[in-house]
Amino acid sequence: MKLLKKLRFIAIFILFISCRQSVDNSRNNHVDISQDVIPFDTDSIQIGAGARIYTSDSLVIIKDGQSNDMLLTIIDIQTLKTKGQIAKFGPGPDEVAVPGAVFIDRDNKSISIFDYGQLKISSYNIDSALVMDKYCPTTISNFNNQQFPDRYVHVNDTLGFARSITIDPKKKGYTQGICRYNITTGELTDISGPSRMEGLKSLFGISVADRIIAEGATNNDILNIYDFTTVH
């Protein structure tokens, strides 16, 4: 129950921060927001440790990767009530076996989940999935079993960036780097050299407004910065 309370406060905290019109970057400035925190109820739904929280317009979406039932809990921020759960866990064709990155398409009111167990991306229309008992998600892309994207960041329908994971069957290991990923066609194009990232964990940050990507790695003091318009 303590975890549920923490998740309630975290979600409202994220929305509060995103709605602030001005931000003071001074490290010495402490702001007490305790009076602005509003708890919400997840009813009887149990949410495990390691859950991720996303926001979309008037919704809070909680992904519970450790759930053995429904993976996504949808909460209406206007009413502070749980609307329901979608995305069933499992190995079936309309289920998610190993949940990974989550992408929210605000224009089409849909949620896409990267499934690393079935090597595909499943897309759920939020409104339909909440009301239909036998809702079937749409597969919008498939991966191969040698290279696939992780930690996807969406820019537009034909451009996104992710951490690529390339399996090396000879060495029984894998390499990581950043890549361009087209979520519509499934096309993946490496940006960083896999030799530089061998044995390391690729880390990256992206600024859509500035059109730049910064890439680093564990145990490596090199920072690469790429321009959206020059990487292919």
Short mmCIF file of C-alpha atoms in Angstrom, two decimals:
data_model
loop_
_atom_site.label_atom_id
_atom_site.label_comp_id
_atom_site.label_asym_id
_atom_site.label_seq_id
_atom_site.Cartn_x
_atom_site.Cartn_y
_atom_site.Cartn_z
CA MET A 1 0.00 0.00 0.00
CA LYS A 2 2.93 2.37 0.62
CA LEU A 3 3.99 1.95 -3.01
CA LEU A 4 0.49 2.82 -4.20
CA LYS A 5 0.55 6.02 -2.17
CA LYS A 6 3.96 6.95 -3.58
CA LEU A 7 2.74 6.41 -7.16
CA ARG A 8 -0.29 8.59 -6.51
CA PHE A 9 1.83 11.48 -5.30
CA ILE A 10 4.46 11.05 -8.05
CA ALA A 11 1.87 11.25 -10.84
CA ILE A 12 0.31 14.44 -9.52
CA PHE A 13 3.79 15.89 -8.91
CA ILE A 14 4.72 15.32 -12.58
CA LEU A 15 1.57 17.06 -13.78
CA PHE A 16 2.09 19.96 -11.40
CA ILE A 17 5.66 20.54 -12.55
CA SER A 18 4.70 20.33 -16.25
CA CYS A 19 2.02 22.98 -15.78
CA ARG A 20 4.21 25.56 -14.07
CA GLN A 21 4.60 28.59 -16.31
CA SER A 22 7.94 29.69 -14.89
CA VAL A 23 10.89 27.75 -13.58
CA ASP A 24 13.59 29.02 -11.26
CA ASN A 25 16.83 27.21 -12.06
CA SER A 26 18.58 28.42 -8.92
CA ARG A 27 19.89 25.46 -6.94
CA ASN A 28 19.43 27.41 -3.73
CA ASN A 29 15.74 27.98 -4.30
CA HIS A 30 13.54 25.48 -2.42
CA VAL A 31 9.85 25.34 -3.24
CA ASP A 32 7.37 23.66 -0.92
CA ILE A 33 4.70 21.99 -3.07
CA SER A 34 3.18 19.83 -0.33
CA GLN A 35 -0.04 21.88 -0.41
CA ASP A 36 -0.35 21.33 -4.17
CA VAL A 37 -0.17 17.52 -4.06
CA ILE A 38 -3.53 15.83 -4.59
CA PRO A 39 -3.72 12.03 -4.04
CA PHE A 40 -5.77 9.87 -6.38
CA ASP A 41 -7.23 6.43 -5.87
CA THR A 42 -6.26 3.34 -7.87
CA ASP A 43 -9.18 1.43 -6.33
CA SER A 44 -8.21 -2.20 -5.72
CA ILE A 45 -5.57 -2.31 -8.48
CA GLN A 46 -2.18 -3.41 -7.20
CA ILE A 47 0.87 -1.80 -8.84
CA GLY A 48 4.29 -3.36 -8.42
CA ALA A 49 7.73 -1.90 -7.84
CA GLY A 50 9.48 -0.45 -10.87
CA ALA A 51 6.29 0.91 -12.46
CA ARG A 52 6.70 3.76 -14.97
CA ILE A 53 4.41 6.78 -15.16
CA TYR A 54 3.45 8.61 -18.37
CA THR A 55 1.07 11.50 -19.03
CA SER A 56 -1.10 12.32 -22.03
CA ASP A 57 -3.46 15.28 -22.03
CA SER A 58 -5.94 14.50 -19.20
CA LEU A 59 -4.64 10.97 -18.53
CA VAL A 60 -2.04 9.40 -16.28
CA ILE A 61 -0.80 6.06 -17.61
CA ILE A 62 1.04 3.62 -15.35
CA LYS A 63 3.00 0.76 -16.90
CA ASP A 64 3.53 -2.13 -14.50
CA GLY A 65 6.07 -4.39 -16.18
CA GLN A 66 5.83 -6.93 -13.37
CA SER A 67 2.09 -7.47 -13.67
CA ASN A 68 0.85 -10.94 -14.60
CA ASP A 69 -2.48 -9.55 -15.80
CA MET A 70 -2.98 -6.08 -17.31
CA LEU A 71 0.14 -3.99 -17.95
CA LEU A 72 -1.33 -0.47 -18.32
CA THR A 73 -3.54 1.36 -15.83
CA ILE A 74 -5.36 4.45 -17.19
CA ILE A 75 -6.33 7.22 -14.77
CA ASP A 76 -8.45 10.30 -15.54
CA ILE A 77 -6.68 13.28 -14.02
CA GLN A 78 -9.87 15.40 -14.11
CA THR A 79 -11.85 13.06 -11.88
CA LEU A 80 -8.84 11.40 -10.18
CA LYS A 81 -10.50 8.05 -10.89
CA THR A 82 -9.20 4.91 -12.57
CA LYS A 83 -10.74 4.48 -16.04
CA GLY A 84 -9.55 0.90 -16.40
CA GLN A 85 -6.68 -1.32 -17.51
CA ILE A 86 -5.50 -2.46 -20.94
CA ALA A 87 -2.70 -4.51 -22.58
CA LYS A 88 -2.91 -8.06 -21.25
CA PHE A 89 0.31 -9.82 -20.28
CA GLY A 90 0.99 -13.18 -21.92
CA PRO A 91 2.42 -15.05 -24.93
CA GLY A 92 -0.75 -14.92 -27.03
CA PRO A 93 -1.11 -13.03 -30.34
CA ASP A 94 -3.12 -10.22 -28.70
CA GLU A 95 -0.97 -10.13 -25.55
CA VAL A 96 2.40 -8.67 -24.53
CA ALA A 97 5.05 -11.18 -23.48
CA VAL A 98 7.99 -8.95 -22.46
CA PRO A 99 6.93 -5.28 -22.20
CA GLY A 100 9.47 -2.61 -23.07
CA ALA A 101 9.25 0.98 -24.26
CA VAL A 102 5.88 2.76 -24.34
CA PHE A 103 4.97 5.40 -26.92
CA ILE A 104 1.84 7.57 -26.56
CA ASP A 105 0.36 8.98 -29.76
CA ARG A 106 -1.62 11.98 -28.53
CA ASP A 107 -3.03 12.83 -31.96
CA ASN A 108 -4.57 9.38 -32.48
CA LYS A 109 -5.22 8.72 -28.76
CA SER A 110 -3.31 5.46 -28.85
CA ILE A 111 -0.58 3.69 -26.87
CA SER A 112 2.08 1.50 -28.44
CA ILE A 113 4.08 -1.08 -26.46
CA PHE A 114 7.38 -2.61 -27.57
CA ASP A 115 7.16 -6.37 -26.97
CA TYR A 116 10.64 -7.91 -26.78
CA GLY A 117 9.23 -11.40 -26.25
CA GLN A 118 7.26 -11.48 -29.50
CA LEU A 119 9.54 -8.99 -31.33
CA LYS A 120 6.82 -6.54 -32.31
CA ILE A 121 5.12 -3.26 -31.45
CA SER A 122 1.44 -3.48 -30.48
CA SER A 123 -0.77 -0.38 -30.69
CA TYR A 124 -3.91 0.14 -28.57
CA ASN A 125 -6.63 2.71 -29.19
CA ILE A 126 -7.21 3.91 -25.63
CA ASP A 127 -10.97 4.52 -25.83
CA SER A 128 -11.72 1.24 -27.63
CA ALA A 129 -9.44 -0.90 -25.49
CA LEU A 130 -11.09 0.40 -22.31
CA VAL A 131 -14.63 -0.56 -23.35
CA MET A 132 -14.16 -3.70 -25.48
CA ASP A 133 -13.75 -7.00 -23.60
CA LYS A 134 -12.06 -8.76 -26.54
CA TYR A 135 -10.12 -5.84 -27.94
CA CYS A 136 -7.34 -6.82 -30.40
CA PRO A 137 -4.37 -4.46 -30.68
CA THR A 138 -2.79 -3.60 -34.03
CA THR A 139 0.75 -4.72 -34.83
CA ILE A 140 2.43 -1.67 -36.35
CA SER A 141 5.96 -3.04 -36.68
CA ASN A 142 8.05 -6.19 -36.23
CA PHE A 143 11.66 -6.68 -35.11
CA ASN A 144 14.20 -9.24 -36.19
CA ASN A 145 15.92 -11.41 -33.59
CA GLN A 146 19.38 -9.95 -34.27
CA GLN A 147 18.81 -6.22 -33.77
CA PHE A 148 15.98 -4.25 -32.18
CA PRO A 149 15.27 -0.78 -30.69
CA ASP A 150 15.00 0.04 -26.98
CA ARG A 151 14.06 3.23 -25.07
CA TYR A 152 12.36 4.75 -28.11
CA VAL A 153 11.90 8.56 -28.36
CA HIS A 154 9.29 9.70 -30.89
CA VAL A 155 9.82 12.76 -33.11
CA ASN A 156 7.21 12.20 -35.83
CA ASP A 157 5.55 9.32 -37.72
CA THR A 158 8.68 8.63 -39.78
CA LEU A 159 11.44 9.69 -37.39
CA GLY A 160 12.38 8.49 -33.93
CA PHE A 161 15.52 7.58 -32.02
CA ALA A 162 16.29 4.63 -29.80
CA ARG A 163 19.04 2.58 -28.24
CA SER A 164 19.79 -0.27 -30.62
CA ILE A 165 20.66 -3.69 -29.22
CA THR A 166 22.55 -5.98 -31.60
CA ILE A 167 22.91 -9.64 -30.71
CA ASP A 168 26.29 -11.24 -31.42
CA PRO A 169 25.75 -15.03 -31.55
CA LYS A 170 29.49 -15.71 -31.98
CA LYS A 171 30.42 -13.94 -28.75
CA LYS A 172 27.16 -14.84 -27.01
CA GLY A 173 26.68 -11.20 -26.10
CA TYR A 174 25.42 -7.94 -27.57
CA THR A 175 26.47 -4.38 -28.44
CA GLN A 176 24.55 -1.17 -27.93
CA GLY A 177 24.41 2.20 -29.65
CA ILE A 178 21.88 4.79 -30.74
CA CYS A 179 19.90 4.56 -33.95
CA ARG A 180 17.23 6.19 -36.06
CA TYR A 181 14.02 4.19 -35.93
CA ASN A 182 10.97 4.56 -38.17
CA ILE A 183 8.09 3.25 -36.08
CA THR A 184 5.85 3.07 -39.17
CA THR A 185 8.11 0.94 -41.40
CA GLY A 186 10.32 -0.68 -38.75
CA GLU A 187 13.48 0.59 -40.48
CA LEU A 188 16.44 0.82 -38.08
CA THR A 189 19.64 2.70 -38.97
CA ASP A 190 22.66 2.79 -36.67
CA ILE A 191 24.14 6.17 -35.80
CA SER A 192 26.91 5.38 -33.34
CA GLY A 193 29.60 2.84 -34.18
CA PRO A 194 28.93 -0.51 -32.48
CA SER A 195 32.68 -1.03 -31.87
CA ARG A 196 32.81 2.01 -29.60
CA MET A 197 29.91 0.70 -27.54
CA GLU A 198 31.04 -2.91 -27.30
CA GLY A 199 30.77 -4.12 -23.73
CA LEU A 200 29.28 -0.81 -22.61
CA LYS A 201 25.77 0.38 -21.84
CA SER A 202 24.66 3.09 -24.26
CA LEU A 203 23.01 6.13 -22.70
CA PHE A 204 21.46 8.99 -24.66
CA GLY A 205 19.39 12.12 -24.27
CA ILE A 206 17.48 14.01 -26.94
CA SER A 207 16.24 17.57 -27.44
CA VAL A 208 13.56 17.70 -30.11
CA ALA A 209 13.44 21.52 -29.96
CA ASP A 210 17.20 21.86 -30.58
CA ARG A 211 17.30 18.84 -32.88
CA ILE A 212 20.31 17.30 -31.15
CA ILE A 213 21.16 13.96 -29.54
CA ALA A 214 23.81 13.46 -26.87
CA GLU A 215 25.25 9.96 -26.41
CA GLY A 216 27.44 8.62 -23.63
CA ALA A 217 28.21 5.22 -22.14
CA THR A 218 29.14 3.56 -18.89
CA ASN A 219 32.88 3.41 -18.18
CA ASN A 220 33.53 5.80 -21.06
CA ASP A 221 34.19 9.55 -20.78
CA ILE A 222 33.41 10.31 -24.44
CA LEU A 223 30.26 12.31 -25.21
CA ASN A 224 29.03 12.36 -28.81
CA ILE A 225 26.58 15.03 -29.97
CA TYR A 226 24.64 14.55 -33.20
CA ASP A 227 22.44 16.87 -35.24
CA PHE A 228 19.09 15.47 -36.45
CA THR A 229 19.71 16.88 -39.90
CA THR A 230 23.11 15.25 -40.39
CA VAL A 231 22.57 11.69 -39.11
CA HIS A 232 21.34 9.14 -41.62
#
